[in-house]
Amino acid sequence: DQQVKQNSPSLSVQEGRISILNCDYTNSMFDYFLWYKKYPAEGPTFLISISSIKDKNEDGRFTVFLNKSAKHLSLHIVPSQPGDSAVYFCAASARETSGSRLTFGEGTQLTVNP
Amino acid sequence: NAGVTQTPKFRVLKTGQSMTLLCAQDMNHEYMYWYRQDPGMGLRLIHYSVGEGTTAKGEVPDGYNVSRLKKQNFLLGLESAAPSQTSVYFCASNPSGGRNIQYFGAGTRLSVL
């Protein structure tokens, strides 16, 4: 059972516009959420995170929104740049989970067109 | 500052062969992880370790073994490779406690023929 799901395998946007990547989860024990970015032939790198006690966290052009009642989070990138083209993974963890384990979604390929 | 280093970067195996993937981190992190990434399935946890001398099973541990003899190294072994183990393997590490971010290596692309 996929506990973290990214329903859109791909997303294409124009440079300068907003990119919105979505993620849904089913495990109500998840209380910490992260977004990772991955370029080809590289490992994932941390982008932004949010705790379940918040509903929004912002870092420059990147904002993550959390809707706990809907078990949904989204990543907004404004304005989008060609260098943002990458695969974005949503991940979640639960406080009582041993060893800070993360559960990842399938990933969304974002393409930002010049 | 090397961070997390994985060797080798690429490998081709024949069915039934064995091999070991090495992960080394120079950040003095307690926790280390092995994931596999397959198309449409994201990253799935194979095994992890919460400290030197400890290992635990993740989501997809079958067909793999691990060892953490030294704090900085985490080895992933395939005793008898199968085509289903064709994948990209990532190692990650983070400090103990709290909600620390995991740092990833660049990956090992493995093909089993």
PDB file of C-alpha atoms in Angstrom:
ATOM      1  CA  ASP A   1       0.000   0.000   0.000  1.00  0.00           C
ATOM      2  CA  GLN A   2       1.387   3.347  -1.079  1.00  0.00           C
ATOM      3  CA  GLN A   3       1.234   5.540   2.033  1.00  0.00           C
ATOM      4  CA  VAL A   4       2.564   8.600   0.233  1.00  0.00           C
ATOM      5  CA  LYS A   5       1.235   9.238  -3.237  1.00  0.00           C
ATOM      6  CA  GLN A   6       2.089  11.753  -5.930  1.00  0.00           C
ATOM      7  CA  ASN A   7      -0.599  11.336  -8.534  1.00  0.00           C
ATOM      8  CA  SER A   8       1.006  13.426 -11.257  1.00  0.00           C
ATOM      9  CA  PRO A   9       4.028  11.735 -12.840  1.00  0.00           C
ATOM     10  CA  SER A  10       4.855  14.906 -14.747  1.00  0.00           C
ATOM     11  CA  LEU A  11       4.151  18.633 -14.849  1.00  0.00           C
ATOM     12  CA  SER A  12       5.141  21.201 -17.452  1.00  0.00           C
ATOM     13  CA  VAL A  13       5.041  24.977 -16.825  1.00  0.00           C
ATOM     14  CA  GLN A  14       6.326  28.124 -18.439  1.00  0.00           C
ATOM     15  CA  GLU A  15       9.220  30.034 -16.974  1.00  0.00           C
ATOM     16  CA  GLY A  16       8.017  32.706 -14.585  1.00  0.00           C
ATOM     17  CA  ARG A  17       4.721  30.988 -13.811  1.00  0.00           C
ATOM     18  CA  ILE A  18       3.791  29.060 -10.683  1.00  0.00           C
ATOM     19  CA  SER A  19       4.497  25.340 -10.347  1.00  0.00           C
ATOM     20  CA  ILE A  20       2.268  23.396  -7.969  1.00  0.00           C
ATOM     21  CA  LEU A  21       3.239  19.849  -7.041  1.00  0.00           C
ATOM     22  CA  ASN A  22       0.838  17.767  -4.996  1.00  0.00           C
ATOM     23  CA  CYS A  23       1.193  14.926  -2.529  1.00  0.00           C
ATOM     24  CA  ASP A  24      -1.342  12.856  -0.584  1.00  0.00           C
ATOM     25  CA  TYR A  25      -0.760  10.559   2.360  1.00  0.00           C
ATOM     26  CA  THR A  26      -2.833   7.943   4.133  1.00  0.00           C
ATOM     27  CA  ASN A  27      -0.968   7.287   7.382  1.00  0.00           C
ATOM     28  CA  SER A  28      -2.399   9.555  10.097  1.00  0.00           C
ATOM     29  CA  MET A  29       0.738   8.982  12.195  1.00  0.00           C
ATOM     30  CA  PHE A  30       2.858  11.013   9.769  1.00  0.00           C
ATOM     31  CA  ASP A  31       3.742  14.314  11.387  1.00  0.00           C
ATOM     32  CA  TYR A  32       6.724  15.595   9.429  1.00  0.00           C
ATOM     33  CA  PHE A  33       6.906  16.120   5.693  1.00  0.00           C
ATOM     34  CA  LEU A  34       9.740  16.908   3.323  1.00  0.00           C
ATOM     35  CA  TRP A  35      10.290  17.681  -0.326  1.00  0.00           C
ATOM     36  CA  TYR A  36      13.397  16.487  -2.129  1.00  0.00           C
ATOM     37  CA  LYS A  37      14.622  17.502  -5.558  1.00  0.00           C
ATOM     38  CA  LYS A  38      16.547  15.178  -7.846  1.00  0.00           C
ATOM     39  CA  TYR A  39      18.522  15.939 -10.981  1.00  0.00           C
ATOM     40  CA  PRO A  40      19.516  13.130 -13.396  1.00  0.00           C
ATOM     41  CA  ALA A  41      22.537  11.088 -12.288  1.00  0.00           C
ATOM     42  CA  GLU A  42      22.533  12.757  -8.860  1.00  0.00           C
ATOM     43  CA  GLY A  43      21.116  11.838  -5.480  1.00  0.00           C
ATOM     44  CA  PRO A  44      18.046  13.568  -4.044  1.00  0.00           C
ATOM     45  CA  THR A  45      18.714  16.804  -2.194  1.00  0.00           C
ATOM     46  CA  PHE A  46      16.575  18.300   0.543  1.00  0.00           C
ATOM     47  CA  LEU A  47      14.446  21.256  -0.489  1.00  0.00           C
ATOM     48  CA  ILE A  48      11.969  22.194   2.242  1.00  0.00           C
ATOM     49  CA  SER A  49      10.062  20.600   5.116  1.00  0.00           C
ATOM     50  CA  ILE A  50       7.033  21.190   7.313  1.00  0.00           C
ATOM     51  CA  SER A  51       5.922  19.926  10.681  1.00  0.00           C
ATOM     52  CA  SER A  52       2.300  18.944  11.281  1.00  0.00           C
ATOM     53  CA  ILE A  53       1.940  21.779  13.797  1.00  0.00           C
ATOM     54  CA  LYS A  54       2.174  24.228  10.915  1.00  0.00           C
ATOM     55  CA  ASP A  55       0.143  24.670   7.756  1.00  0.00           C
ATOM     56  CA  LYS A  56       2.681  26.639   5.749  1.00  0.00           C
ATOM     57  CA  ASN A  57       6.433  26.972   5.461  1.00  0.00           C
ATOM     58  CA  GLU A  58       8.194  29.310   3.090  1.00  0.00           C
ATOM     59  CA  ASP A  59      11.784  29.470   1.871  1.00  0.00           C
ATOM     60  CA  GLY A  60      12.457  31.930  -0.898  1.00  0.00           C
ATOM     61  CA  ARG A  61      10.621  30.851  -4.043  1.00  0.00           C
ATOM     62  CA  PHE A  62       9.453  27.606  -2.398  1.00  0.00           C
ATOM     63  CA  THR A  63       6.404  27.260  -0.165  1.00  0.00           C
ATOM     64  CA  VAL A  64       4.942  24.071   1.232  1.00  0.00           C
ATOM     65  CA  PHE A  65       1.315  23.932   2.354  1.00  0.00           C
ATOM     66  CA  LEU A  66      -0.103  21.228   4.608  1.00  0.00           C
ATOM     67  CA  ASN A  67      -3.786  20.365   4.927  1.00  0.00           C
ATOM     68  CA  LYS A  68      -3.954  17.787   7.707  1.00  0.00           C
ATOM     69  CA  SER A  69      -7.681  17.180   7.484  1.00  0.00           C
ATOM     70  CA  ALA A  70      -7.336  16.284   3.809  1.00  0.00           C
ATOM     71  CA  LYS A  71      -3.980  14.534   4.334  1.00  0.00           C
ATOM     72  CA  HIS A  72      -2.610  16.614   1.499  1.00  0.00           C
ATOM     73  CA  LEU A  73       0.429  18.761   0.968  1.00  0.00           C
ATOM     74  CA  SER A  74       1.616  20.839  -1.927  1.00  0.00           C
ATOM     75  CA  LEU A  75       4.804  22.528  -3.033  1.00  0.00           C
ATOM     76  CA  HIS A  76       4.546  25.900  -4.756  1.00  0.00           C
ATOM     77  CA  ILE A  77       7.436  27.294  -6.763  1.00  0.00           C
ATOM     78  CA  VAL A  78       7.099  30.954  -7.712  1.00  0.00           C
ATOM     79  CA  PRO A  79       8.429  32.073 -10.106  1.00  0.00           C
ATOM     80  CA  SER A  80       9.478  28.851 -11.819  1.00  0.00           C
ATOM     81  CA  GLN A  81      12.891  28.785 -13.480  1.00  0.00           C
ATOM     82  CA  PRO A  82      14.374  26.395 -16.058  1.00  0.00           C
ATOM     83  CA  GLY A  83      16.877  25.244 -13.407  1.00  0.00           C
ATOM     84  CA  ASP A  84      13.934  23.957 -11.357  1.00  0.00           C
ATOM     85  CA  SER A  85      13.406  21.198 -13.931  1.00  0.00           C
ATOM     86  CA  ALA A  86      13.935  18.012 -11.917  1.00  0.00           C
ATOM     87  CA  VAL A  87      12.083  15.169 -10.241  1.00  0.00           C
ATOM     88  CA  TYR A  88      10.446  16.205  -6.963  1.00  0.00           C
ATOM     89  CA  PHE A  89       9.806  13.646  -4.243  1.00  0.00           C
ATOM     90  CA  CYS A  90       7.456  14.105  -1.338  1.00  0.00           C
ATOM     91  CA  ALA A  91       8.426  12.232   1.857  1.00  0.00           C
ATOM     92  CA  ALA A  92       6.889  11.725   5.285  1.00  0.00           C
ATOM     93  CA  SER A  93       7.891  10.416   8.682  1.00  0.00           C
ATOM     94  CA  ALA A  94       6.193   9.552  11.961  1.00  0.00           C
ATOM     95  CA  ARG A  95       7.586  10.607  15.331  1.00  0.00           C
ATOM     96  CA  GLU A  96       7.685   7.132  16.820  1.00  0.00           C
ATOM     97  CA  THR A  97       9.320   5.579  13.757  1.00  0.00           C
ATOM     98  CA  SER A  98      12.709   4.109  14.472  1.00  0.00           C
ATOM     99  CA  GLY A  99      15.719   5.795  12.950  1.00  0.00           C
ATOM    100  CA  SER A 100      14.053   8.810  11.325  1.00  0.00           C
ATOM    101  CA  ARG A 101      12.716   6.627   8.529  1.00  0.00           C
ATOM    102  CA  LEU A 102      11.146   8.352   5.556  1.00  0.00           C
ATOM    103  CA  THR A 103       8.387   7.097   3.262  1.00  0.00           C
ATOM    104  CA  PHE A 104       8.645   8.535  -0.237  1.00  0.00           C
ATOM    105  CA  GLY A 105       6.113   9.198  -2.962  1.00  0.00           C
ATOM    106  CA  GLU A 106       6.641   8.152  -6.563  1.00  0.00           C
ATOM    107  CA  GLY A 107       7.989  11.512  -7.683  1.00  0.00           C
ATOM    108  CA  THR A 108       6.830  14.182 -10.145  1.00  0.00           C
ATOM    109  CA  GLN A 109       8.964  15.254 -13.105  1.00  0.00           C
ATOM    110  CA  LEU A 110       8.775  19.042 -13.373  1.00  0.00           C
ATOM    111  CA  THR A 111       9.780  20.658 -16.652  1.00  0.00           C
ATOM    112  CA  VAL A 112      10.044  24.439 -16.789  1.00  0.00           C
ATOM    113  CA  ASN A 113      10.081  25.704 -20.343  1.00  0.00           C
ATOM    114  CA  PRO A 114      11.983  28.906 -21.215  1.00  0.00           C
TER     115      PRO A 114
ATOM    116  CA  ASN B   1      33.605  17.926   1.850  1.00  0.00           C
ATOM    117  CA  ALA B   2      32.669  14.582   0.285  1.00  0.00           C
ATOM    118  CA  GLY B   3      29.428  13.934   2.217  1.00  0.00           C
ATOM    119  CA  VAL B   4      28.016  10.557   1.180  1.00  0.00           C
ATOM    120  CA  THR B   5      30.065   8.570  -1.349  1.00  0.00           C
ATOM    121  CA  GLN B   6      28.825   5.458  -3.119  1.00  0.00           C
ATOM    122  CA  THR B   7      30.966   2.970  -5.006  1.00  0.00           C
ATOM    123  CA  PRO B   8      30.717   1.742  -7.685  1.00  0.00           C
ATOM    124  CA  LYS B   9      28.671   4.158  -9.775  1.00  0.00           C
ATOM    125  CA  PHE B  10      27.697   1.536 -12.350  1.00  0.00           C
ATOM    126  CA  ARG B  11      27.736  -2.250 -12.419  1.00  0.00           C
ATOM    127  CA  VAL B  12      26.435  -5.005 -14.651  1.00  0.00           C
ATOM    128  CA  LEU B  13      25.950  -8.444 -13.149  1.00  0.00           C
ATOM    129  CA  LYS B  14      24.818 -11.785 -14.452  1.00  0.00           C
ATOM    130  CA  THR B  15      21.992 -13.585 -12.681  1.00  0.00           C
ATOM    131  CA  GLY B  16      23.353 -15.461  -9.684  1.00  0.00           C
ATOM    132  CA  GLN B  17      26.475 -13.348  -9.225  1.00  0.00           C
ATOM    133  CA  SER B  18      27.142 -11.556  -5.968  1.00  0.00           C
ATOM    134  CA  MET B  19      28.380  -8.081  -5.233  1.00  0.00           C
ATOM    135  CA  THR B  20      28.709  -5.495  -2.481  1.00  0.00           C
ATOM    136  CA  LEU B  21      27.823  -1.828  -2.731  1.00  0.00           C
ATOM    137  CA  LEU B  22      29.781   0.478  -0.460  1.00  0.00           C
ATOM    138  CA  CYS B  23      28.486   3.643   1.154  1.00  0.00           C
ATOM    139  CA  ALA B  24      30.836   5.933   3.063  1.00  0.00           C
ATOM    140  CA  GLN B  25      29.946   9.140   4.900  1.00  0.00           C
ATOM    141  CA  ASP B  26      32.322  11.627   6.476  1.00  0.00           C
ATOM    142  CA  MET B  27      29.768  13.604   8.484  1.00  0.00           C
ATOM    143  CA  ASN B  28      29.895  11.422  11.620  1.00  0.00           C
ATOM    144  CA  HIS B  29      26.221  10.548  11.185  1.00  0.00           C
ATOM    145  CA  GLU B  30      24.674   7.830  13.334  1.00  0.00           C
ATOM    146  CA  TYR B  31      21.924   6.759  10.952  1.00  0.00           C
ATOM    147  CA  MET B  32      22.436   5.280   7.492  1.00  0.00           C
ATOM    148  CA  TYR B  33      20.002   3.926   4.906  1.00  0.00           C
ATOM    149  CA  TRP B  34      19.879   1.995   1.650  1.00  0.00           C
ATOM    150  CA  TYR B  35      17.093   2.721  -0.858  1.00  0.00           C
ATOM    151  CA  ARG B  36      16.275   1.507  -4.310  1.00  0.00           C
ATOM    152  CA  GLN B  37      14.602   3.670  -6.920  1.00  0.00           C
ATOM    153  CA  ASP B  38      12.493   2.115  -9.643  1.00  0.00           C
ATOM    154  CA  PRO B  39      10.386   3.877 -12.298  1.00  0.00           C
ATOM    155  CA  GLY B  40       6.993   4.903 -10.949  1.00  0.00           C
ATOM    156  CA  MET B  41       7.766   3.648  -7.438  1.00  0.00           C
ATOM    157  CA  GLY B  42       9.809   6.368  -5.822  1.00  0.00           C
ATOM    158  CA  LEU B  43      12.479   5.443  -3.282  1.00  0.00           C
ATOM    159  CA  ARG B  44      11.882   2.340  -1.206  1.00  0.00           C
ATOM    160  CA  LEU B  45      13.839   1.589   1.954  1.00  0.00           C
ATOM    161  CA  ILE B  46      15.792  -1.687   1.835  1.00  0.00           C
ATOM    162  CA  HIS B  47      17.690  -1.694   5.156  1.00  0.00           C
ATOM    163  CA  TYR B  48      18.841   0.902   7.602  1.00  0.00           C
ATOM    164  CA  SER B  49      21.150   1.279  10.602  1.00  0.00           C
ATOM    165  CA  VAL B  50      20.800   3.442  13.690  1.00  0.00           C
ATOM    166  CA  GLY B  51      24.419   3.006  14.749  1.00  0.00           C
ATOM    167  CA  GLU B  52      27.628   1.052  14.362  1.00  0.00           C
ATOM    168  CA  GLY B  53      26.962  -2.670  14.657  1.00  0.00           C
ATOM    169  CA  THR B  54      23.181  -2.358  14.187  1.00  0.00           C
ATOM    170  CA  THR B  55      20.982  -3.039  11.170  1.00  0.00           C
ATOM    171  CA  ALA B  56      17.249  -3.298  10.579  1.00  0.00           C
ATOM    172  CA  LYS B  57      14.920  -4.254   7.752  1.00  0.00           C
ATOM    173  CA  GLY B  58      13.105  -1.676   5.731  1.00  0.00           C
ATOM    174  CA  GLU B  59      10.237  -1.992   3.282  1.00  0.00           C
ATOM    175  CA  VAL B  60      11.890  -4.272   0.687  1.00  0.00           C
ATOM    176  CA  PRO B  61      14.708  -6.242   2.396  1.00  0.00           C
ATOM    177  CA  ASP B  62      14.421  -9.611   0.623  1.00  0.00           C
ATOM    178  CA  GLY B  63      17.477 -10.620  -1.386  1.00  0.00           C
ATOM    179  CA  TYR B  64      19.761  -8.105   0.345  1.00  0.00           C
ATOM    180  CA  ASN B  65      22.029  -8.136   3.362  1.00  0.00           C
ATOM    181  CA  VAL B  66      23.796  -5.256   5.072  1.00  0.00           C
ATOM    182  CA  SER B  67      26.592  -4.638   7.536  1.00  0.00           C
ATOM    183  CA  ARG B  68      27.676  -1.614   9.578  1.00  0.00           C
ATOM    184  CA  LEU B  69      31.013  -2.620  11.050  1.00  0.00           C
ATOM    185  CA  LYS B  70      32.290   0.948  11.098  1.00  0.00           C
ATOM    186  CA  LYS B  71      30.239   4.052  11.811  1.00  0.00           C
ATOM    187  CA  GLN B  72      31.206   5.704   8.543  1.00  0.00           C
ATOM    188  CA  ASN B  73      30.481   2.722   6.270  1.00  0.00           C
ATOM    189  CA  PHE B  74      27.285   0.901   5.354  1.00  0.00           C
ATOM    190  CA  LEU B  75      27.569  -2.064   2.982  1.00  0.00           C
ATOM    191  CA  LEU B  76      24.750  -3.527   0.897  1.00  0.00           C
ATOM    192  CA  GLY B  77      25.238  -7.066  -0.363  1.00  0.00           C
ATOM    193  CA  LEU B  78      23.482  -9.070  -3.040  1.00  0.00           C
ATOM    194  CA  GLU B  79      24.322 -12.752  -2.530  1.00  0.00           C
ATOM    195  CA  SER B  80      22.658 -14.075  -5.699  1.00  0.00           C
ATOM    196  CA  ALA B  81      21.575 -11.268  -8.011  1.00  0.00           C
ATOM    197  CA  ALA B  82      18.262 -11.490  -9.850  1.00  0.00           C
ATOM    198  CA  PRO B  83      16.941  -9.378 -12.763  1.00  0.00           C
ATOM    199  CA  SER B  84      14.328  -7.931 -10.359  1.00  0.00           C
ATOM    200  CA  GLN B  85      17.213  -6.259  -8.533  1.00  0.00           C
ATOM    201  CA  THR B  86      18.022  -4.110 -11.543  1.00  0.00           C
ATOM    202  CA  SER B  87      17.608  -0.637 -10.094  1.00  0.00           C
ATOM    203  CA  VAL B  88      19.324   2.538  -8.963  1.00  0.00           C
ATOM    204  CA  TYR B  89      20.522   2.257  -5.380  1.00  0.00           C
ATOM    205  CA  PHE B  90      20.906   5.243  -3.086  1.00  0.00           C
ATOM    206  CA  CYS B  91      22.580   5.490   0.260  1.00  0.00           C
ATOM    207  CA  ALA B  92      21.668   8.209   2.751  1.00  0.00           C
ATOM    208  CA  SER B  93      22.690   9.298   6.228  1.00  0.00           C
ATOM    209  CA  ASN B  94      21.607  11.675   8.963  1.00  0.00           C
ATOM    210  CA  PRO B  95      22.479  12.525  12.558  1.00  0.00           C
ATOM    211  CA  SER B  96      20.567  10.813  15.334  1.00  0.00           C
ATOM    212  CA  GLY B  97      17.601  12.383  17.080  1.00  0.00           C
ATOM    213  CA  GLY B  98      14.979  14.878  16.029  1.00  0.00           C
ATOM    214  CA  ARG B  99      13.808  15.175  12.457  1.00  0.00           C
ATOM    215  CA  ASN B 100      17.086  15.428  10.711  1.00  0.00           C
ATOM    216  CA  ILE B 101      17.312  15.698   6.968  1.00  0.00           C
ATOM    217  CA  GLN B 102      18.742  12.715   5.142  1.00  0.00           C
ATOM    218  CA  TYR B 103      21.734  13.347   2.900  1.00  0.00           C
ATOM    219  CA  PHE B 104      22.029  11.178  -0.192  1.00  0.00           C
ATOM    220  CA  GLY B 105      24.848   9.807  -2.273  1.00  0.00           C
ATOM    221  CA  ALA B 106      24.874  10.040  -6.064  1.00  0.00           C
ATOM    222  CA  GLY B 107      23.600   6.498  -6.551  1.00  0.00           C
ATOM    223  CA  THR B 108      24.729   3.185  -8.023  1.00  0.00           C
ATOM    224  CA  ARG B 109      23.083   2.017 -11.236  1.00  0.00           C
ATOM    225  CA  LEU B 110      22.926  -1.784 -11.229  1.00  0.00           C
ATOM    226  CA  SER B 111      21.821  -3.979 -14.113  1.00  0.00           C
ATOM    227  CA  VAL B 112      21.306  -7.705 -13.627  1.00  0.00           C
ATOM    228  CA  LEU B 113      21.140  -9.658 -16.875  1.00  0.00           C
TER     229      LEU B 113
END
